[in-house]
Amino acid sequence: MFLRFLSFILLACVGALLGFYWAEQHHASTLGIYLLIGTLISILMGWIWDTFKALRVISWLRQGDLGSAPQTFGLWGEVADRVRRLLRDRQRQLAASDQRLTDFLQAIQASPNGVILLDDQAQIEWCNQTAAEQLGIDPLRDIKQRIGNLMRDPIFTGYMSSLDVSHPVVMSGRSDREGHPVRISVQRHPYGEGKQLLLTRDVTALEQAEAMRRDFVANVSHEIRTPLTVLSGFVETLQNLPLEPADQSRYLALMSTQAHRMQSLVEDLLTLSRLEGSPSPGFHNSVLVEQLVRVCQDEAQALSAVLYANQSPQIFSVSWDEALQHAKLLGEPRELQSALSNLVSNAVRYTPAGGRIEVRASLSADDKLCLKVSDTGPGIASEHIARLTERFYRIDKSRSRDSGGTGLGLAIVKHVAQRHGASLNIQSTLGKGSSFSLVFALDRFSLS
Ligand code: ADP
C-alpha cells in the first residue's frame, strides 16, 4: 500500500516536472497552472492504467480459468496472484473430497447389502447395485422417483408408513419365483432432516436354514415321541395288569425293540453332529478296501438273518478288481466303514427275501475308485432320488421304521463322502433294483 502511495506521489511529481518543463519552453507567465495541469494529466493517466489492470483481473475472474491469470505487477498483480492461489487450493480440496465421495460410494457399491438413500419426500437420491437388483430398481432411471411408486408390495407400503422403525420387514425379492424363493429384509434408518437410509439384505438362506432347523427339531421330536409313547404304554400295562409270563416276555421284547429304535436314532444323530463339527479327515489314516467290504458282508448277513428268518435267504456277493487286492482308502476308517455299512444295510432292509445284494470295488477308466452296492430290491422312483440324502426323507416311512431305519442313513453317507472328496451316485429302476456308488478320486486311495 505504501508503494502504491509512493508511486502515486512520484507520478504526481513527474507530471509537475513535465508541466514545469513545458512552462519553461513556452515562457509561460502562469507557472502554477502548468504545474497543476501536468500533475492532473499524469494522475489521470495513472488512474486509466490502474483501471485497465483492474479490468483485466475482473475479466479473468469472470472467466474463472485458472490457467489464464493476467501477468501484471503491483496491487492488481498481487490480487490476481492471491486469488489464483486461493482458487488452486479450493480446487485441490474439491478434488480430494470428490475422490473421498467416489471411494465411499464404491465401498457401498461393493457391500453385499443393499443401500438406498431417500430424501425428505421419500424420493430416491442414490442406491447401490445390490439394492437395485434385490428390489428391482433402476439406479439411474429411478433417481428422484418416490420409492412408494416403485415398490407396491403391501408389506413394504405398510412398513414405510408406520412410525416404528425398530424392526426390519421381510418381503419377497424381485427375482422371487415359484420354487425359487427370494426373501429380502428391509430396515429403515431415519437421519438428517426427514431423510432415510434403507438397508436391504438377502435373508433367503437364513430363512431356509431356520426352516430346516425347525423341521429337524420337529422330526427328531416326532421320531423319539413314537417309541417313547409305546414304551410308557407297555410300562403302565406291566405295572397295572397281572400278566401271564408269556405275555410279559412278549411285551418286554416289544419294549426292547422300541428302546433299540431310540438308541439307533440317538447314535445316528450323534454321528451326524460329529461329522458336521469335526475337520475334514486327513490322509494319514487308511483302511484296506478288502477289509471294508468283508466287514460289510458279515454285518449284512447277520442283519439279513434277523430280518428274514424262516424265509428264503438273500444272496450276497462281494468282489473287487485284481488291482485293488491291496488297495487302501485314505481317510477316517470309522467313517468310511459306517458309510459303506449304511448302504449295505439299506440294500438288505429294502430288498425282499431271496433277493440279490452285490458289493463291488472297482477301478474306473479315469482312475477313480468305486465302491458300489447293488440290489434287486423294489427300486426308487426318479422323483425321490434327489431328495434321498435329506435328513428323515423316506419313501415308505413304515417300511423304514419296521426294518430299524432312522431316516438318517443316506444323510450320513453323503456327509462322509463330501468329507472325503468323494461323490455318491444313485441309480435305480422301479421294480428292478438300485445301486449306490461311492466314487473316490485318485488322491484318496493307494494301490499298495
Ligand atoms: P432309512 O433309515 O429310512 O433307510 P436312509 O437315509 O438310509 O433312511 O434312506 C432314505 C430312504 O431311501 C429310505 O427310507 C428308503 O425309502 C430309500 N432307500 C434307501 N436305500 C434303498 C434301497 N437300497 N432300495 C430302495 N429304497 C432305498
GROMACS .gro file of C-alpha atoms and ligand atoms in nm:
model
  475
    1MET     CA    1   0.000   0.000   0.000
    2PHE     CA    2   0.294   0.224   0.083
    3LEU     CA    3   0.450   0.150  -0.256
    4ARG     CA    4   0.123   0.235  -0.425
    5PHE     CA    5   0.113   0.569  -0.238
    6LEU     CA    6   0.480   0.633  -0.330
    7SER     CA    7   0.419   0.561  -0.698
    8PHE     CA    8   0.117   0.797  -0.688
    9ILE     CA    9   0.339   1.077  -0.540
   10LEU     CA   10   0.612   1.002  -0.796
   11LEU     CA   11   0.361   1.014  -1.079
   12ALA     CA   12   0.231   1.350  -0.949
   13CYS     CA   13   0.590   1.483  -0.923
   14VAL     CA   14   0.674   1.363  -1.278
   15GLY     CA   15   0.353   1.537  -1.403
   16ALA     CA   16   0.450   1.854  -1.216
   17LEU     CA   17   0.805   1.843  -1.362
   18LEU     CA   18   0.668   1.798  -1.716
   19GLY     CA   19   0.433   2.096  -1.652
   20PHE     CA   20   0.731   2.298  -1.529
   21TYR     CA   21   0.938   2.195  -1.836
   22TRP     CA   22   0.652   2.289  -2.072
   23ALA     CA   23   0.603   2.629  -1.899
   24GLU     CA   24   0.981   2.698  -1.934
   25GLN     CA   25   0.975   2.604  -2.303
   26HIS     CA   26   0.685   2.836  -2.376
   27HIS     CA   27   0.799   3.113  -2.137
   28ALA     CA   28   0.461   3.094  -1.970
   29SER     CA   29   0.392   3.353  -1.706
   30THR     CA   30   0.144   3.135  -1.510
   31LEU     CA   31   0.377   2.854  -1.391
   32GLY     CA   32   0.131   2.735  -1.124
   33ILE     CA   33  -0.138   2.645  -1.385
   34TYR     CA   34   0.113   2.442  -1.591
   35LEU     CA   35   0.228   2.258  -1.284
   36LEU     CA   36  -0.134   2.176  -1.191
   37ILE     CA   37  -0.228   2.064  -1.546
   38GLY     CA   38   0.088   1.841  -1.565
   39THR     CA   39   0.009   1.687  -1.226
   40LEU     CA   40  -0.360   1.625  -1.316
   41ILE     CA   41  -0.275   1.471  -1.656
   42SER     CA   42  -0.021   1.233  -1.502
   43ILE     CA   43  -0.268   1.134  -1.225
   44LEU     CA   44  -0.538   1.074  -1.490
   45MET     CA   45  -0.306   0.854  -1.694
   46GLY     CA   46  -0.208   0.664  -1.379
   47TRP     CA   47  -0.577   0.612  -1.298
   48ILE     CA   48  -0.652   0.492  -1.653
   49TRP     CA   49  -0.361   0.246  -1.637
   50ASP     CA   50  -0.475   0.125  -1.294
   51THR     CA   51  -0.834   0.080  -1.413
   52PHE     CA   52  -0.709  -0.110  -1.719
   53LYS     CA   53  -0.523  -0.356  -1.492
   54ALA     CA   54  -0.827  -0.391  -1.263
   55LEU     CA   55  -1.048  -0.466  -1.566
   56ARG     CA   56  -0.805  -0.739  -1.682
   57VAL     CA   57  -0.823  -0.900  -1.338
   58ILE     CA   58  -1.205  -0.874  -1.328
   59SER     CA   59  -1.243  -1.021  -1.676
   60TRP     CA   60  -1.013  -1.310  -1.576
   61LEU     CA   61  -1.216  -1.369  -1.258
   62ARG     CA   62  -1.535  -1.373  -1.470
   63GLN     CA   63  -1.390  -1.644  -1.694
   64GLY     CA   64  -1.275  -1.841  -1.389
   65ASP     CA   65  -0.996  -2.005  -1.590
   66LEU     CA   66  -0.705  -2.064  -1.354
   67GLY     CA   67  -0.451  -2.108  -1.634
   68SER     CA   68  -0.503  -1.766  -1.800
   69ALA     CA   69  -0.436  -1.541  -1.495
   70PRO     CA   70  -0.312  -1.192  -1.613
   71GLN     CA   71   0.061  -1.130  -1.568
   72THR     CA   72   0.060  -0.790  -1.403
   73PHE     CA   73   0.255  -0.611  -1.130
   74GLY     CA   74   0.163  -0.402  -0.834
   75LEU     CA   75  -0.153  -0.425  -0.630
   76TRP     CA   76  -0.364  -0.589  -0.903
   77GLY     CA   77  -0.087  -0.837  -0.976
   78GLU     CA   78  -0.089  -0.940  -0.613
   79VAL     CA   79  -0.469  -0.959  -0.607
   80ALA     CA   80  -0.460  -1.186  -0.915
   81ASP     CA   81  -0.185  -1.398  -0.762
   82ARG     CA   82  -0.365  -1.445  -0.429
   83VAL     CA   83  -0.695  -1.524  -0.596
   84ARG     CA   84  -0.518  -1.778  -0.816
   85ARG     CA   85  -0.360  -1.947  -0.513
   86LEU     CA   86  -0.691  -1.944  -0.330
   87LEU     CA   87  -0.868  -2.099  -0.628
   88ARG     CA   88  -0.598  -2.361  -0.669
   89ASP     CA   89  -0.632  -2.460  -0.301
   90ARG     CA   90  -1.009  -2.479  -0.336
   91GLN     CA   91  -0.978  -2.693  -0.647
   92ARG     CA   92  -0.742  -2.930  -0.466
   93GLN     CA   93  -0.983  -2.957  -0.171
   94LEU     CA   94  -1.272  -3.016  -0.409
   95ALA     CA   95  -1.082  -3.289  -0.596
   96ALA     CA   96  -0.989  -3.454  -0.264
   97SER     CA   97  -1.347  -3.453  -0.138
   98ASP     CA   98  -1.469  -3.575  -0.481
   99GLN     CA   99  -1.223  -3.863  -0.455
  100ARG     CA  100  -1.339  -3.937  -0.099
  101LEU     CA  101  -1.701  -3.942  -0.214
  102THR     CA  102  -1.615  -4.171  -0.506
  103ASP     CA  103  -1.426  -4.408  -0.273
  104PHE     CA  104  -1.713  -4.403  -0.027
  105LEU     CA  105  -1.972  -4.479  -0.295
  106GLN     CA  106  -1.752  -4.754  -0.438
  107ALA     CA  107  -1.726  -4.908  -0.089
  108ILE     CA  108  -2.106  -4.902  -0.055
  109GLN     CA  109  -2.136  -5.046  -0.405
  110ALA     CA  110  -1.912  -5.334  -0.301
  111SER     CA  111  -2.127  -5.408   0.004
  112PRO     CA  112  -2.318  -5.737  -0.010
  113ASN     CA  113  -2.611  -5.549   0.141
  114GLY     CA  114  -2.833  -5.303  -0.041
  115VAL     CA  115  -2.826  -4.931   0.045
  116ILE     CA  116  -3.086  -4.673  -0.063
  117LEU     CA  117  -3.079  -4.303   0.032
  118LEU     CA  118  -3.418  -4.130   0.040
  119ASP     CA  119  -3.476  -3.755   0.065
  120ASP     CA  120  -3.740  -3.594   0.287
  121GLN     CA  121  -4.007  -3.669   0.022
  122ALA     CA  122  -3.914  -4.041   0.023
  123GLN     CA  123  -3.764  -3.996  -0.325
  124ILE     CA  124  -3.459  -4.200  -0.419
  125GLU     CA  125  -3.139  -3.995  -0.403
  126TRP     CA  126  -2.897  -4.282  -0.459
  127CYS     CA  127  -2.899  -4.660  -0.441
  128ASN     CA  128  -2.633  -4.924  -0.488
  129GLN     CA  129  -2.646  -5.209  -0.740
  130THR     CA  130  -2.730  -5.472  -0.474
  131ALA     CA  131  -3.042  -5.286  -0.359
  132ALA     CA  132  -3.137  -5.224  -0.722
  133GLU     CA  133  -3.118  -5.595  -0.803
  134GLN     CA  134  -3.292  -5.705  -0.485
  135LEU     CA  135  -3.586  -5.464  -0.520
  136GLY     CA  136  -3.599  -5.420  -0.897
  137ILE     CA  137  -3.498  -5.052  -0.905
  138ASP     CA  138  -3.303  -4.883  -1.187
  139PRO     CA  139  -3.022  -4.691  -1.011
  140LEU     CA  140  -3.010  -4.423  -1.286
  141ARG     CA  141  -3.362  -4.400  -1.427
  142ASP     CA  142  -3.540  -4.415  -1.091
  143ILE     CA  143  -3.344  -4.135  -0.920
  144LYS     CA  144  -3.588  -3.875  -0.779
  145GLN     CA  145  -3.876  -4.125  -0.804
  146ARG     CA  146  -4.084  -4.181  -0.491
  147ILE     CA  147  -3.997  -4.525  -0.358
  148GLY     CA  148  -4.367  -4.587  -0.281
  149ASN     CA  149  -4.446  -4.555  -0.654
  150LEU     CA  150  -4.187  -4.816  -0.746
  151MET     CA  151  -4.247  -5.068  -0.467
  152ARG     CA  152  -4.609  -5.179  -0.450
  153ASP     CA  153  -4.572  -5.469  -0.206
  154PRO     CA  154  -4.830  -5.405   0.071
  155ILE     CA  155  -4.580  -5.522   0.335
  156PHE     CA  156  -4.335  -5.256   0.219
  157THR     CA  157  -4.601  -4.985   0.187
  158GLY     CA  158  -4.725  -5.059   0.541
  159TYR     CA  159  -4.370  -5.051   0.677
  160MET     CA  160  -4.286  -4.720   0.510
  161SER     CA  161  -4.597  -4.555   0.650
  162SER     CA  162  -4.550  -4.689   1.004
  163LEU     CA  163  -4.367  -4.490   1.270
  164ASP     CA  164  -4.193  -4.794   1.415
  165VAL     CA  165  -3.851  -4.833   1.256
  166SER     CA  166  -3.701  -5.054   1.524
  167HIS     CA  167  -3.752  -5.380   1.332
  168PRO     CA  168  -3.681  -5.476   0.973
  169VAL     CA  169  -3.954  -5.613   0.749
  170VAL     CA  170  -3.912  -5.922   0.529
  171MET     CA  171  -4.074  -5.941   0.187
  172SER     CA  172  -4.034  -6.118  -0.147
  173GLY     CA  173  -3.746  -6.000  -0.366
  174ARG     CA  174  -3.774  -5.907  -0.732
  175SER     CA  175  -3.644  -6.244  -0.858
  176ASP     CA  176  -3.878  -6.443  -0.631
  177ARG     CA  177  -4.039  -6.725  -0.830
  178GLU     CA  178  -4.236  -7.041  -0.770
  179GLY     CA  179  -3.986  -7.299  -0.642
  180HIS     CA  180  -3.712  -7.036  -0.615
  181PRO     CA  181  -3.797  -6.811  -0.320
  182VAL     CA  182  -3.601  -6.490  -0.264
  183ARG     CA  183  -3.663  -6.315   0.068
  184ILE     CA  184  -3.533  -5.965   0.133
  185SER     CA  185  -3.517  -5.789   0.469
  186VAL     CA  186  -3.556  -5.409   0.462
  187GLN     CA  187  -3.476  -5.180   0.755
  188ARG     CA  188  -3.538  -4.803   0.773
  189HIS     CA  189  -3.291  -4.571   0.947
  190PRO     CA  190  -3.403  -4.204   0.965
  191TYR     CA  191  -3.123  -3.944   0.950
  192GLY     CA  192  -3.074  -3.570   0.882
  193GLU     CA  193  -3.391  -3.368   0.832
  194GLY     CA  194  -3.657  -3.617   0.729
  195LYS     CA  195  -3.414  -3.825   0.522
  196GLN     CA  196  -3.399  -4.203   0.541
  197LEU     CA  197  -3.146  -4.475   0.483
  198LEU     CA  198  -3.290  -4.811   0.369
  199LEU     CA  199  -3.072  -5.116   0.424
  200THR     CA  200  -3.169  -5.433   0.239
  201ARG     CA  201  -3.033  -5.785   0.296
  202ASP     CA  202  -3.095  -6.117   0.122
  203VAL     CA  203  -3.221  -6.344   0.402
  204THR     CA  204  -3.331  -6.636   0.182
  205ALA     CA  205  -3.054  -6.870   0.302
  206LEU     CA  206  -3.112  -6.760   0.662
  207GLU     CA  207  -3.485  -6.830   0.641
  208GLN     CA  208  -3.422  -7.165   0.474
  209ALA     CA  209  -3.170  -7.261   0.744
  210GLU     CA  210  -3.420  -7.157   1.011
  211ALA     CA  211  -3.694  -7.363   0.842
  212MET     CA  212  -3.457  -7.661   0.820
  213ARG     CA  213  -3.371  -7.625   1.187
  214ARG     CA  214  -3.741  -7.615   1.278
  215ASP     CA  215  -3.816  -7.920   1.060
  216PHE     CA  216  -3.520  -8.104   1.209
  217VAL     CA  217  -3.631  -8.042   1.567
  218ALA     CA  218  -3.990  -8.140   1.477
  219ASN     CA  219  -3.868  -8.459   1.305
  220VAL     CA  220  -3.641  -8.562   1.592
  221SER     CA  221  -3.916  -8.497   1.846
  222HIS     CA  222  -4.161  -8.698   1.639
  223GLU     CA  223  -3.918  -8.988   1.591
  224ILE     CA  224  -3.849  -9.005   1.966
  225ARG     CA  225  -4.205  -8.947   2.080
  226THR     CA  226  -4.348  -9.251   1.899
  227PRO     CA  227  -4.127  -9.517   2.063
  228LEU     CA  228  -4.147  -9.332   2.395
  229THR     CA  229  -4.529  -9.341   2.387
  230VAL     CA  230  -4.523  -9.712   2.308
  231LEU     CA  231  -4.268  -9.777   2.583
  232SER     CA  232  -4.458  -9.587   2.852
  233GLY     CA  233  -4.782  -9.766   2.748
  234PHE     CA  234  -4.617 -10.105   2.799
  235VAL     CA  235  -4.464  -9.996   3.131
  236GLU     CA  236  -4.811  -9.893   3.254
  237THR     CA  237  -4.958 -10.222   3.138
  238LEU     CA  238  -4.686 -10.421   3.311
  239GLN     CA  239  -4.736 -10.220   3.630
  240ASN     CA  240  -5.115 -10.243   3.643
  241LEU     CA  241  -5.214 -10.576   3.487
  242PRO     CA  242  -5.136 -10.921   3.628
  243LEU     CA  243  -4.996 -11.071   3.304
  244GLU     CA  244  -4.906 -11.429   3.216
  245PRO     CA  245  -4.526 -11.484   3.192
  246ALA     CA  246  -4.559 -11.542   2.814
  247ASP     CA  247  -4.737 -11.208   2.764
  248GLN     CA  248  -4.487 -11.038   2.988
  249SER     CA  249  -4.190 -11.158   2.782
  250ARG     CA  250  -4.373 -11.060   2.456
  251TYR     CA  251  -4.427 -10.709   2.592
  252LEU     CA  252  -4.067 -10.688   2.709
  253ALA     CA  253  -3.947 -10.790   2.362
  254LEU     CA  254  -4.161 -10.513   2.206
  255MET     CA  255  -4.024 -10.265   2.459
  256SER     CA  256  -3.670 -10.369   2.373
  257THR     CA  257  -3.739 -10.306   2.000
  258GLN     CA  258  -3.860  -9.953   2.076
  259ALA     CA  259  -3.562  -9.886   2.304
  260HIS     CA  260  -3.328 -10.002   2.024
  261ARG     CA  261  -3.505  -9.774   1.781
  262MET     CA  262  -3.442  -9.476   2.005
  263GLN     CA  263  -3.085  -9.585   2.058
  264SER     CA  264  -3.020  -9.609   1.682
  265LEU     CA  265  -3.173  -9.267   1.630
  266VAL     CA  266  -2.958  -9.107   1.901
  267GLU     CA  267  -2.647  -9.282   1.764
  268ASP     CA  268  -2.717  -9.158   1.410
  269LEU     CA  269  -2.782  -8.805   1.539
  270LEU     CA  270  -2.454  -8.810   1.728
  271THR     CA  271  -2.272  -8.941   1.419
  272LEU     CA  272  -2.418  -8.659   1.208
  273SER     CA  273  -2.326  -8.392   1.460
  274ARG     CA  274  -1.972  -8.537   1.486
  275LEU     CA  275  -1.940  -8.529   1.108
  276GLU     CA  276  -2.058  -8.169   1.092
  277GLY     CA  277  -1.845  -8.049   1.380
  278SER     CA  278  -1.508  -8.205   1.305
  279PRO     CA  279  -1.246  -8.102   1.048
  280SER     CA  280  -1.219  -8.297   0.721
  281PRO     CA  281  -1.023  -8.622   0.756
  282GLY     CA  282  -0.659  -8.602   0.654
  283PHE     CA  283  -0.458  -8.855   0.453
  284HIS     CA  284  -0.253  -9.016   0.731
  285ASN     CA  285  -0.513  -9.283   0.831
  286SER     CA  286  -0.619  -9.560   0.597
  287VAL     CA  287  -0.827  -9.875   0.571
  288LEU     CA  288  -0.793 -10.175   0.338
  289VAL     CA  289  -1.069 -10.185   0.076
  290GLU     CA  290  -1.093 -10.561   0.119
  291GLN     CA  291  -1.147 -10.519   0.495
  292LEU     CA  292  -1.424 -10.261   0.440
  293VAL     CA  293  -1.607 -10.496   0.207
  294ARG     CA  294  -1.566 -10.803   0.424
  295VAL     CA  295  -1.694 -10.628   0.740
  296CYS     CA  296  -1.998 -10.514   0.542
  297GLN     CA  297  -2.059 -10.866   0.420
  298ASP     CA  298  -2.056 -11.003   0.776
  299GLU     CA  299  -2.287 -10.728   0.902
  300ALA     CA  300  -2.525 -10.771   0.609
  301GLN     CA  301  -2.552 -11.147   0.656
  302ALA     CA  302  -2.622 -11.105   1.029
  303LEU     CA  303  -2.891 -10.841   0.963
  304SER     CA  304  -3.045 -11.047   0.685
  305ALA     CA  305  -3.066 -11.350   0.914
  306VAL     CA  306  -3.258 -11.145   1.173
  307LEU     CA  307  -3.493 -10.975   0.926
  308TYR     CA  308  -3.570 -11.273   0.704
  309ALA     CA  309  -3.556 -11.565   0.949
  310ASN     CA  310  -3.758 -11.858   0.817
  311GLN     CA  311  -3.775 -11.707   0.467
  312SER     CA  312  -3.567 -11.774   0.159
  313PRO     CA  313  -3.227 -11.620   0.230
  314GLN     CA  314  -3.084 -11.323   0.043
  315ILE     CA  315  -2.787 -11.393  -0.181
  316PHE     CA  316  -2.466 -11.191  -0.121
  317SER     CA  317  -2.168 -11.147  -0.340
  318VAL     CA  318  -1.860 -10.935  -0.281
  319SER     CA  319  -1.586 -10.878  -0.535
  320TRP     CA  320  -1.305 -10.636  -0.629
  321ASP     CA  321  -1.079 -10.573  -0.924
  322GLU     CA  322  -0.748 -10.759  -0.918
  323ALA     CA  323  -0.565 -10.424  -0.897
  324LEU     CA  324  -0.747 -10.340  -0.574
  325GLN     CA  325  -0.633 -10.653  -0.390
  326HIS     CA  326  -0.414 -10.450  -0.152
  327ALA     CA  327  -0.571 -10.108  -0.210
  328LYS     CA  328  -0.621  -9.872   0.083
  329LEU     CA  329  -0.864  -9.584   0.118
  330LEU     CA  330  -0.705  -9.279   0.283
  331GLY     CA  331  -0.927  -9.111   0.542
  332GLU     CA  332  -1.115  -9.185   0.859
  333PRO     CA  333  -1.166  -9.568   0.873
  334ARG     CA  334  -1.466  -9.545   1.110
  335GLU     CA  335  -1.649  -9.301   0.884
  336LEU     CA  336  -1.572  -9.495   0.565
  337GLN     CA  337  -1.690  -9.818   0.726
  338SER     CA  338  -2.010  -9.654   0.853
  339ALA     CA  339  -2.088  -9.510   0.506
  340LEU     CA  340  -2.050  -9.844   0.327
  341SER     CA  341  -2.231 -10.029   0.607
  342ASN     CA  342  -2.526  -9.790   0.576
  343LEU     CA  343  -2.552  -9.860   0.203
  344VAL     CA  344  -2.531 -10.235   0.255
  345SER     CA  345  -2.778 -10.230   0.545
  346ASN     CA  346  -3.026 -10.036   0.325
  347ALA     CA  347  -2.984 -10.291   0.048
  348VAL     CA  348  -3.060 -10.572   0.294
  349ARG     CA  349  -3.356 -10.394   0.452
  350TYR     CA  350  -3.529 -10.288   0.129
  351THR     CA  351  -3.459 -10.600  -0.077
  352PRO     CA  352  -3.717 -10.875  -0.015
  353ALA     CA  353  -3.620 -11.226   0.097
  354GLY     CA  354  -3.448 -11.423  -0.178
  355GLY     CA  355  -3.313 -11.106  -0.349
  356ARG     CA  356  -2.951 -11.046  -0.454
  357ILE     CA  357  -2.710 -10.796  -0.300
  358GLU     CA  358  -2.374 -10.726  -0.454
  359VAL     CA  359  -2.083 -10.519  -0.323
  360ARG     CA  360  -1.811 -10.443  -0.576
  361ALA     CA  361  -1.490 -10.239  -0.557
  362SER     CA  362  -1.361 -10.136  -0.899
  363LEU     CA  363  -1.114  -9.903  -1.064
  364SER     CA  364  -1.268  -9.682  -1.333
  365ALA     CA  365  -1.107  -9.585  -1.663
  366ASP     CA  366  -1.043  -9.232  -1.528
  367ASP     CA  367  -0.854  -9.374  -1.226
  368LYS     CA  368  -1.124  -9.345  -0.965
  369LEU     CA  369  -1.210  -9.599  -0.701
  370CYS     CA  370  -1.574  -9.701  -0.699
  371LEU     CA  371  -1.746  -9.886  -0.412
  372LYS     CA  372  -2.082  -9.997  -0.549
  373VAL     CA  373  -2.369 -10.162  -0.359
  374SER     CA  374  -2.637 -10.305  -0.590
  375ASP     CA  375  -2.959 -10.484  -0.502
  376THR     CA  376  -3.257 -10.641  -0.671
  377GLY     CA  377  -3.500 -10.459  -0.442
  378PRO     CA  378  -3.811 -10.254  -0.529
  379GLY     CA  379  -3.614  -9.967  -0.688
  380ILE     CA  380  -3.677  -9.596  -0.635
  381ALA     CA  381  -3.893  -9.365  -0.849
  382SER     CA  382  -3.679  -9.095  -1.012
  383GLU     CA  383  -3.860  -8.805  -0.838
  384HIS     CA  384  -3.735  -8.930  -0.499
  385ILE     CA  385  -3.371  -8.980  -0.591
  386ALA     CA  386  -3.253  -8.617  -0.549
  387ARG     CA  387  -3.408  -8.599  -0.201
  388LEU     CA  388  -3.292  -8.932  -0.056
  389THR     CA  389  -2.993  -8.777   0.125
  390GLU     CA  390  -3.212  -8.522   0.310
  391ARG     CA  391  -3.247  -8.597   0.679
  392PHE     CA  392  -3.557  -8.803   0.759
  393TYR     CA  393  -3.660  -8.827   0.394
  394ARG     CA  394  -3.817  -9.168   0.342
  395ILE     CA  395  -4.026  -9.308   0.059
  396ASP     CA  396  -4.209  -9.559   0.273
  397LYS     CA  397  -4.198  -9.449   0.638
  398SER     CA  398  -4.343  -9.760   0.796
  399ARG     CA  399  -4.119  -9.993   0.596
  400SER     CA  400  -3.815  -9.790   0.701
  401ARG     CA  401  -3.916  -9.794   1.070
  402ASP     CA  402  -4.019 -10.160   1.073
  403SER     CA  403  -3.676 -10.259   0.943
  404GLY     CA  404  -3.497 -10.040   1.201
  405GLY     CA  405  -3.431  -9.736   0.980
  406THR     CA  406  -3.385  -9.390   1.127
  407GLY     CA  407  -3.413  -9.186   0.806
  408LEU     CA  408  -3.059  -9.058   0.859
  409GLY     CA  409  -2.851  -9.331   0.689
  410LEU     CA  410  -2.804  -9.168   0.349
  411ALA     CA  411  -2.753  -8.824   0.507
  412ILE     CA  412  -2.458  -8.978   0.695
  413VAL     CA  413  -2.328  -9.142   0.376
  414LYS     CA  414  -2.345  -8.811   0.187
  415HIS     CA  415  -2.156  -8.629   0.466
  416VAL     CA  416  -1.883  -8.891   0.481
  417ALA     CA  417  -1.849  -8.880   0.100
  418GLN     CA  418  -1.823  -8.499   0.100
  419ARG     CA  419  -1.565  -8.503   0.377
  420HIS     CA  420  -1.350  -8.743   0.172
  421GLY     CA  421  -1.396  -8.552  -0.154
  422ALA     CA  422  -1.600  -8.843  -0.292
  423SER     CA  423  -1.935  -8.841  -0.467
  424LEU     CA  424  -2.243  -9.053  -0.402
  425ASN     CA  425  -2.415  -9.167  -0.721
  426ILE     CA  426  -2.759  -9.326  -0.708
  427GLN     CA  427  -2.909  -9.524  -0.995
  428SER     CA  428  -3.236  -9.707  -0.973
  429THR     CA  429  -3.509  -9.860  -1.185
  430LEU     CA  430  -3.851  -9.915  -1.031
  431GLY     CA  431  -3.923 -10.284  -0.986
  432LYS     CA  432  -3.569 -10.389  -1.079
  433GLY     CA  433  -3.335 -10.262  -0.810
  434SER     CA  434  -3.095  -9.986  -0.711
  435SER     CA  435  -2.725  -9.919  -0.697
  436PHE     CA  436  -2.546  -9.672  -0.471
  437SER     CA  437  -2.183  -9.589  -0.557
  438LEU     CA  438  -1.918  -9.405  -0.360
  439VAL     CA  439  -1.658  -9.270  -0.605
  440PHE     CA  440  -1.317  -9.161  -0.468
  441ALA     CA  441  -1.059  -8.952  -0.652
  442LEU     CA  442  -0.701  -9.072  -0.710
  443ASP     CA  443  -0.557  -8.882  -0.410
  444ARG     CA  444  -0.786  -9.072  -0.169
  445PHE     CA  445  -0.650  -9.423  -0.228
  446SER     CA  446  -0.327  -9.610  -0.280
  447LEU     CA  447  -0.299  -9.940  -0.465
  448SER     CA  448  -0.034 -10.097  -0.243
  449ADP     P1  449  -3.371  -9.521   0.637
  449ADP     O1  450  -3.318  -9.533   0.771
  449ADP     O2  451  -3.515  -9.488   0.630
  449ADP     O3  452  -3.334  -9.634   0.550
  449ADP     P2  453  -3.190  -9.372   0.467
  449ADP     O4  454  -3.147  -9.234   0.474
  449ADP     O5  455  -3.088  -9.477   0.476
  449ADP     O6  456  -3.301  -9.389   0.578
  449ADP     O7  457  -3.268  -9.391   0.331
  449ADP     C1  458  -3.366  -9.298   0.293
  449ADP     C2  459  -3.474  -9.366   0.212
  449ADP     O8  460  -3.420  -9.406   0.087
  449ADP     C3  461  -3.527  -9.489   0.273
  449ADP     O9  462  -3.629  -9.462   0.366
  449ADP     C4  463  -3.579  -9.564   0.153
  449ADP    O10  464  -3.710  -9.518   0.122
  449ADP     C5  465  -3.485  -9.524   0.042
  449ADP     N1  466  -3.381  -9.625   0.015
  449ADP     C6  467  -3.256  -9.625   0.064
  449ADP     N2  468  -3.187  -9.732   0.016
  449ADP     C7  469  -3.272  -9.801  -0.062
  449ADP     C8  470  -3.262  -9.919  -0.141
  449ADP     N3  471  -3.148  -9.990  -0.146
  449ADP     N4  472  -3.369  -9.958  -0.211
  449ADP     C9  473  -3.484  -9.889  -0.206
  449ADP     N5  474  -3.502  -9.775  -0.133
  449ADP    C10  475  -3.397  -9.731  -0.063
   0.00000   0.00000   0.00000
